[in-house]
Amino acid sequence: MSGQPMVKAENVHKSFGRLEVLRGIDLEVRQGEVCCVIGPSGSGKSTFLRCINHLEKVNAGRIWVDGDLIGYRERGGKLYELREKDVAAQRRGIGMVFQRFNLFPHMTVLENVMEAPLRVRGESKAEVRERALRLLDRVGLSAKVDTYPGQCSGGQQQRVAIARALAMRPKLMLFDEPTSALDPELVGEVLDVMKDLAAEGMTMIVVTHEIGFAREVGDSLVFMDGGVVVESGGPRDVIANPRHERTRSFLKKVL
């Protein structure tokens, strides 16, 4: 975990109309690190995640991924927004898994995983198919390749969504509350896949309510509230000995 950070956010602000959602976020995530982000609803966690791959445009501040300024180029101290195709090129290196699975219902599980590398990267079908089959095996879904999403459980659909994101061979994975839409008994199967990814050294930022996962798998833990980072540090330290009253009261409710 040396050299430049994989993700660096500097004084990031984001508003929707008059509502200020992010109020100066600073964050660094090293290569191979799992950063877990916790906090109450409306604290800006998901918005910040969407800013990292420019699904939301920041109003001020800068975000770099692997040394590249995301969404903009800088000239003479001024920022100029990149063209959509250049933003799309940056996004290819960033996998994102949402609360809702966003799978194509008319495509099989295998076709869902193959779609982006075929369409976006223009790779050969044989190569993409082989990689997709390997990924589905890795997330425990070899038996579901010819099944449609509607015939899969929520946990299975979310594992397909993870395989689909990995098919683009990202250097960074963003997870936006990936288990919050799942029945409790299906949460574990998704978290197990994420634990395996972490063990393999994938850089991950995970917005989550799963405090146990954050404690066990996270390298760093960030507590956000009101659009700012209230507290950050090692997950066990922050969870066991929060320094801020706001962190303490939040953890009391969720632990």
mmCIF file of C-alpha atoms in Angstrom:
data_model
loop_
_atom_site.group_PDB
_atom_site.id
_atom_site.type_symbol
_atom_site.label_atom_id
_atom_site.label_comp_id
_atom_site.label_asym_id
_atom_site.label_seq_id
_atom_site.Cartn_x
_atom_site.Cartn_y
_atom_site.Cartn_z
ATOM 1 C CA MET A 1 0.000 0.000 0.000
ATOM 2 C CA SER A 2 2.651 2.493 -1.018
ATOM 3 C CA GLY A 3 2.910 5.288 -3.579
ATOM 4 C CA GLN A 4 0.042 7.557 -4.532
ATOM 5 C CA PRO A 5 -3.413 6.806 -3.131
ATOM 6 C CA MET A 6 -5.866 4.928 -5.331
ATOM 7 C CA VAL A 7 -8.540 7.480 -4.354
ATOM 8 C CA LYS A 8 -7.925 11.006 -3.147
ATOM 9 C CA ALA A 9 -10.760 13.431 -2.442
ATOM 10 C CA GLU A 10 -9.964 17.028 -1.595
ATOM 11 C CA ASN A 11 -12.532 19.488 -0.194
ATOM 12 C CA VAL A 12 -15.400 17.943 -2.181
ATOM 13 C CA HIS A 13 -18.673 19.900 -2.148
ATOM 14 C CA LYS A 14 -21.960 18.906 -3.744
ATOM 15 C CA SER A 15 -25.342 20.630 -3.630
ATOM 16 C CA PHE A 16 -28.720 19.812 -5.121
ATOM 17 C CA GLY A 17 -30.317 23.223 -5.478
ATOM 18 C CA ARG A 18 -30.104 24.820 -2.038
ATOM 19 C CA LEU A 19 -29.494 21.536 -0.277
ATOM 20 C CA GLU A 20 -25.793 21.164 0.533
ATOM 21 C CA VAL A 21 -25.186 17.400 0.639
ATOM 22 C CA LEU A 22 -21.360 17.288 0.788
ATOM 23 C CA ARG A 23 -19.592 20.041 2.708
ATOM 24 C CA GLY A 24 -15.879 19.579 2.191
ATOM 25 C CA ILE A 25 -14.980 15.871 2.111
ATOM 26 C CA ASP A 26 -11.306 14.905 2.373
ATOM 27 C CA LEU A 27 -10.440 11.233 2.017
ATOM 28 C CA GLU A 28 -7.573 9.012 0.913
ATOM 29 C CA VAL A 29 -7.792 5.311 0.128
ATOM 30 C CA ARG A 30 -4.602 3.390 -0.601
ATOM 31 C CA GLN A 31 -4.260 0.676 -3.204
ATOM 32 C CA GLY A 32 -5.514 -2.645 -1.836
ATOM 33 C CA GLU A 33 -7.362 -0.960 1.035
ATOM 34 C CA VAL A 34 -10.980 -1.613 2.027
ATOM 35 C CA CYS A 35 -12.538 1.641 3.229
ATOM 36 C CA CYS A 36 -15.955 1.288 4.861
ATOM 37 C CA VAL A 37 -18.224 4.343 5.101
ATOM 38 C CA ILE A 38 -20.994 4.419 7.700
ATOM 39 C CA GLY A 39 -23.465 7.052 8.835
ATOM 40 C CA PRO A 40 -27.169 7.872 9.054
ATOM 41 C CA SER A 41 -29.432 8.190 6.013
ATOM 42 C CA GLY A 42 -29.007 11.553 4.316
ATOM 43 C CA SER A 43 -25.418 12.019 5.491
ATOM 44 C CA GLY A 44 -24.068 12.156 1.913
ATOM 45 C CA LYS A 45 -22.455 8.697 1.738
ATOM 46 C CA SER A 46 -24.094 7.529 -1.503
ATOM 47 C CA THR A 47 -23.713 10.951 -3.132
ATOM 48 C CA PHE A 48 -19.988 10.927 -2.356
ATOM 49 C CA LEU A 49 -19.648 7.453 -3.876
ATOM 50 C CA ARG A 50 -21.417 8.639 -7.050
ATOM 51 C CA CYS A 51 -19.066 11.617 -7.268
ATOM 52 C CA ILE A 52 -16.059 9.275 -7.367
ATOM 53 C CA ASN A 53 -17.058 8.012 -10.818
ATOM 54 C CA HIS A 54 -18.659 11.308 -11.882
ATOM 55 C CA LEU A 55 -22.244 10.001 -11.842
ATOM 56 C CA GLU A 56 -22.707 13.201 -9.828
ATOM 57 C CA LYS A 57 -20.688 16.319 -10.704
ATOM 58 C CA VAL A 58 -18.950 18.011 -7.800
ATOM 59 C CA ASN A 59 -19.573 21.732 -7.219
ATOM 60 C CA ALA A 60 -16.130 22.281 -5.717
ATOM 61 C CA GLY A 61 -13.052 20.262 -4.847
ATOM 62 C CA ARG A 62 -11.299 17.493 -6.719
ATOM 63 C CA ILE A 63 -11.274 13.690 -6.822
ATOM 64 C CA TRP A 64 -8.433 11.616 -8.234
ATOM 65 C CA VAL A 65 -8.513 7.880 -8.962
ATOM 66 C CA ASP A 66 -5.134 6.255 -9.527
ATOM 67 C CA GLY A 67 -3.628 9.699 -10.189
ATOM 68 C CA ASP A 68 -6.271 10.766 -12.749
ATOM 69 C CA LEU A 69 -8.454 13.790 -12.002
ATOM 70 C CA ILE A 70 -12.009 12.467 -12.388
ATOM 71 C CA GLY A 71 -14.441 14.271 -14.693
ATOM 72 C CA TYR A 72 -12.238 17.274 -15.393
ATOM 73 C CA ARG A 73 -8.916 18.455 -16.715
ATOM 74 C CA GLU A 74 -7.073 21.276 -15.043
ATOM 75 C CA ARG A 75 -5.442 24.143 -16.949
ATOM 76 C CA GLY A 76 -4.024 27.229 -15.320
ATOM 77 C CA GLY A 77 -5.751 26.420 -12.027
ATOM 78 C CA LYS A 78 -9.156 26.148 -13.748
ATOM 79 C CA LEU A 79 -11.230 23.000 -14.186
ATOM 80 C CA TYR A 80 -12.796 22.094 -17.521
ATOM 81 C CA GLU A 81 -15.285 19.239 -17.684
ATOM 82 C CA LEU A 82 -14.193 16.283 -19.801
ATOM 83 C CA ARG A 83 -16.224 15.125 -22.775
ATOM 84 C CA GLU A 84 -18.653 12.295 -22.059
ATOM 85 C CA LYS A 85 -16.518 9.727 -23.922
ATOM 86 C CA ASP A 86 -13.469 10.648 -21.807
ATOM 87 C CA VAL A 87 -15.522 10.345 -18.610
ATOM 88 C CA ALA A 88 -16.790 6.957 -19.852
ATOM 89 C CA ALA A 89 -13.167 5.863 -20.383
ATOM 90 C CA GLN A 90 -12.360 6.798 -16.773
ATOM 91 C CA ARG A 91 -15.408 4.899 -15.498
ATOM 92 C CA ARG A 92 -14.224 1.686 -17.138
ATOM 93 C CA GLY A 93 -11.640 1.292 -14.389
ATOM 94 C CA ILE A 94 -14.219 1.802 -11.617
ATOM 95 C CA GLY A 95 -16.738 -0.946 -10.852
ATOM 96 C CA MET A 96 -19.915 0.039 -9.041
ATOM 97 C CA VAL A 97 -22.482 -2.141 -7.289
ATOM 98 C CA PHE A 98 -25.740 -0.463 -6.243
ATOM 99 C CA GLN A 99 -28.450 -1.320 -3.689
ATOM 100 C CA ARG A 100 -30.694 -2.346 -6.561
ATOM 101 C CA PHE A 101 -29.146 -4.854 -8.895
ATOM 102 C CA ASN A 102 -29.933 -3.064 -12.206
ATOM 103 C CA LEU A 103 -29.587 -6.285 -14.211
ATOM 104 C CA PHE A 104 -31.054 -6.548 -17.716
ATOM 105 C CA PRO A 105 -34.183 -8.708 -17.184
ATOM 106 C CA HIS A 106 -34.298 -9.928 -20.812
ATOM 107 C CA MET A 107 -30.718 -11.263 -20.696
ATOM 108 C CA THR A 108 -29.476 -14.422 -19.001
ATOM 109 C CA VAL A 109 -27.091 -14.204 -16.068
ATOM 110 C CA LEU A 110 -24.165 -14.993 -18.393
ATOM 111 C CA GLU A 111 -25.259 -12.396 -20.956
ATOM 112 C CA ASN A 112 -25.536 -9.750 -18.224
ATOM 113 C CA VAL A 113 -21.922 -10.356 -17.189
ATOM 114 C CA MET A 114 -20.658 -10.407 -20.810
ATOM 115 C CA GLU A 115 -22.511 -7.295 -22.001
ATOM 116 C CA ALA A 116 -20.166 -4.461 -20.931
ATOM 117 C CA PRO A 117 -16.831 -6.000 -22.018
ATOM 118 C CA LEU A 118 -18.369 -6.850 -25.421
ATOM 119 C CA ARG A 119 -20.091 -3.523 -25.976
ATOM 120 C CA VAL A 120 -17.756 -1.100 -24.211
ATOM 121 C CA ARG A 121 -14.357 -2.707 -24.643
ATOM 122 C CA GLY A 122 -15.082 -4.560 -27.895
ATOM 123 C CA GLU A 123 -13.295 -7.686 -26.671
ATOM 124 C CA SER A 124 -13.624 -11.053 -28.400
ATOM 125 C CA LYS A 125 -16.736 -13.011 -27.509
ATOM 126 C CA ALA A 126 -14.837 -16.217 -26.692
ATOM 127 C CA GLU A 127 -12.481 -14.414 -24.313
ATOM 128 C CA VAL A 128 -15.303 -12.497 -22.611
ATOM 129 C CA ARG A 129 -17.426 -15.646 -22.246
ATOM 130 C CA GLU A 130 -14.553 -17.541 -20.631
ATOM 131 C CA ARG A 131 -13.915 -14.703 -18.182
ATOM 132 C CA ALA A 132 -17.651 -14.366 -17.388
ATOM 133 C CA LEU A 133 -17.908 -18.096 -16.643
ATOM 134 C CA ARG A 134 -14.878 -17.864 -14.352
ATOM 135 C CA LEU A 135 -16.385 -14.887 -12.513
ATOM 136 C CA LEU A 136 -19.763 -16.584 -12.080
ATOM 137 C CA ASP A 137 -17.965 -19.630 -10.688
ATOM 138 C CA ARG A 138 -16.074 -17.332 -8.322
ATOM 139 C CA VAL A 139 -19.334 -15.861 -6.937
ATOM 140 C CA GLY A 140 -20.874 -19.336 -6.644
ATOM 141 C CA LEU A 141 -23.298 -19.104 -9.567
ATOM 142 C CA SER A 142 -21.984 -21.636 -12.108
ATOM 143 C CA ALA A 143 -25.358 -23.365 -12.069
ATOM 144 C CA LYS A 144 -27.224 -20.166 -12.970
ATOM 145 C CA VAL A 145 -25.511 -19.083 -16.204
ATOM 146 C CA ASP A 146 -28.561 -19.704 -18.417
ATOM 147 C CA THR A 147 -31.079 -18.402 -15.874
ATOM 148 C CA TYR A 148 -32.781 -15.000 -16.116
ATOM 149 C CA PRO A 149 -32.466 -12.485 -13.247
ATOM 150 C CA GLY A 150 -36.172 -12.793 -12.385
ATOM 151 C CA GLN A 151 -35.602 -16.481 -11.567
ATOM 152 C CA CYS A 152 -32.795 -15.650 -9.095
ATOM 153 C CA SER A 153 -33.021 -14.641 -5.437
ATOM 154 C CA GLY A 154 -31.996 -11.123 -4.414
ATOM 155 C CA GLY A 155 -28.685 -12.416 -3.068
ATOM 156 C CA GLN A 156 -27.983 -14.239 -6.316
ATOM 157 C CA GLN A 157 -28.854 -11.154 -8.362
ATOM 158 C CA GLN A 158 -26.490 -9.032 -6.281
ATOM 159 C CA ARG A 159 -23.707 -11.594 -6.805
ATOM 160 C CA VAL A 160 -24.380 -11.409 -10.567
ATOM 161 C CA ALA A 161 -24.095 -7.605 -10.291
ATOM 162 C CA ILE A 162 -20.695 -8.000 -8.596
ATOM 163 C CA ALA A 163 -19.510 -10.423 -11.298
ATOM 164 C CA ARG A 164 -20.728 -7.976 -13.948
ATOM 165 C CA ALA A 165 -18.714 -5.132 -12.401
ATOM 166 C CA LEU A 166 -15.620 -7.371 -12.156
ATOM 167 C CA ALA A 167 -15.942 -8.369 -15.827
ATOM 168 C CA MET A 168 -14.585 -4.933 -16.749
ATOM 169 C CA ARG A 169 -11.422 -5.686 -14.711
ATOM 170 C CA PRO A 170 -11.691 -2.558 -12.550
ATOM 171 C CA LYS A 171 -8.884 -1.239 -10.348
ATOM 172 C CA LEU A 172 -11.430 0.115 -7.851
ATOM 173 C CA MET A 173 -14.793 -1.241 -6.671
ATOM 174 C CA LEU A 174 -17.495 0.988 -5.162
ATOM 175 C CA PHE A 175 -20.323 -0.659 -3.204
ATOM 176 C CA ASP A 176 -23.379 1.432 -2.328
ATOM 177 C CA GLU A 177 -25.157 -0.420 0.506
ATOM 178 C CA PRO A 178 -25.033 -3.660 -1.509
ATOM 179 C CA THR A 179 -26.968 -5.696 1.080
ATOM 180 C CA SER A 180 -29.630 -3.233 2.222
ATOM 181 C CA ALA A 181 -32.280 -4.428 -0.252
ATOM 182 C CA LEU A 182 -31.752 -8.097 0.652
ATOM 183 C CA ASP A 183 -33.605 -10.396 3.022
ATOM 184 C CA PRO A 184 -31.438 -10.922 6.139
ATOM 185 C CA GLU A 185 -30.663 -14.576 5.323
ATOM 186 C CA LEU A 186 -29.234 -13.570 1.912
ATOM 187 C CA VAL A 187 -26.863 -10.900 3.227
ATOM 188 C CA GLY A 188 -24.120 -13.355 4.175
ATOM 189 C CA GLU A 189 -23.659 -14.778 0.686
ATOM 190 C CA VAL A 190 -22.987 -11.306 -0.753
ATOM 191 C CA LEU A 191 -20.660 -10.312 2.093
ATOM 192 C CA ASP A 192 -18.703 -13.561 1.596
ATOM 193 C CA VAL A 193 -17.995 -12.607 -2.029
ATOM 194 C CA MET A 194 -16.873 -9.142 -0.894
ATOM 195 C CA LYS A 195 -14.589 -10.685 1.752
ATOM 196 C CA ASP A 196 -12.956 -12.839 -0.927
ATOM 197 C CA LEU A 197 -12.406 -9.757 -3.100
ATOM 198 C CA ALA A 198 -10.804 -7.938 -0.185
ATOM 199 C CA ALA A 199 -8.530 -10.918 0.509
ATOM 200 C CA GLU A 200 -7.397 -10.818 -3.128
ATOM 201 C CA GLY A 201 -6.320 -7.190 -2.730
ATOM 202 C CA MET A 202 -9.119 -5.342 -4.544
ATOM 203 C CA THR A 203 -9.335 -1.664 -3.556
ATOM 204 C CA MET A 204 -12.876 -1.121 -2.277
ATOM 205 C CA ILE A 205 -14.987 1.690 -0.866
ATOM 206 C CA VAL A 206 -18.057 0.212 0.795
ATOM 207 C CA VAL A 207 -21.003 2.276 2.024
ATOM 208 C CA THR A 208 -22.627 -0.132 4.446
ATOM 209 C CA HIS A 209 -24.790 -0.668 7.532
ATOM 210 C CA GLU A 210 -23.014 -3.972 8.201
ATOM 211 C CA ILE A 211 -20.862 -2.928 11.162
ATOM 212 C CA GLY A 212 -19.571 -6.492 11.641
ATOM 213 C CA PHE A 213 -18.273 -6.531 8.061
ATOM 214 C CA ALA A 214 -16.620 -3.135 8.558
ATOM 215 C CA ARG A 215 -14.930 -4.343 11.742
ATOM 216 C CA GLU A 216 -13.764 -7.634 10.247
ATOM 217 C CA VAL A 217 -12.816 -6.694 6.680
ATOM 218 C CA GLY A 218 -12.255 -2.931 6.627
ATOM 219 C CA ASP A 219 -8.786 -1.373 6.770
ATOM 220 C CA SER A 220 -10.310 2.024 7.504
ATOM 221 C CA LEU A 221 -13.679 3.247 8.707
ATOM 222 C CA VAL A 222 -15.202 6.641 7.930
ATOM 223 C CA PHE A 223 -18.207 7.981 9.816
ATOM 224 C CA MET A 224 -20.108 10.652 7.871
ATOM 225 C CA ASP A 225 -22.892 12.898 9.080
ATOM 226 C CA GLY A 226 -24.341 16.097 7.652
ATOM 227 C CA GLY A 227 -22.108 15.979 4.578
ATOM 228 C CA VAL A 228 -18.799 15.902 6.464
ATOM 229 C CA VAL A 229 -16.392 13.244 7.722
ATOM 230 C CA VAL A 230 -16.951 13.344 11.491
ATOM 231 C CA GLU A 231 -14.431 10.656 12.381
ATOM 232 C CA SER A 232 -12.158 8.148 10.664
ATOM 233 C CA GLY A 233 -9.574 5.576 11.653
ATOM 234 C CA GLY A 234 -9.064 1.846 12.097
ATOM 235 C CA PRO A 235 -12.484 0.130 12.203
ATOM 236 C CA ARG A 236 -11.931 -1.599 15.555
ATOM 237 C CA ASP A 237 -10.703 1.639 17.167
ATOM 238 C CA VAL A 238 -13.563 3.758 15.852
ATOM 239 C CA ILE A 239 -16.204 1.140 16.777
ATOM 240 C CA ALA A 240 -14.787 0.344 20.229
ATOM 241 C CA ASN A 241 -13.642 3.857 21.206
ATOM 242 C CA PRO A 242 -15.377 6.543 19.134
ATOM 243 C CA ARG A 243 -13.953 9.983 19.910
ATOM 244 C CA HIS A 244 -17.000 12.026 18.884
ATOM 245 C CA GLU A 245 -20.359 12.095 20.658
ATOM 246 C CA ARG A 246 -22.151 11.956 17.278
ATOM 247 C CA THR A 247 -20.294 8.740 16.360
ATOM 248 C CA ARG A 248 -21.058 7.270 19.780
ATOM 249 C CA SER A 249 -24.794 7.934 19.532
ATOM 250 C CA PHE A 250 -24.958 6.503 15.976
ATOM 251 C CA LEU A 251 -23.082 3.321 16.921
ATOM 252 C CA LYS A 252 -25.280 2.844 20.006
ATOM 253 C CA LYS A 253 -28.315 2.670 17.714
ATOM 254 C CA VAL A 254 -26.834 0.219 15.196
ATOM 255 C CA LEU A 255 -24.754 -2.127 17.364
#
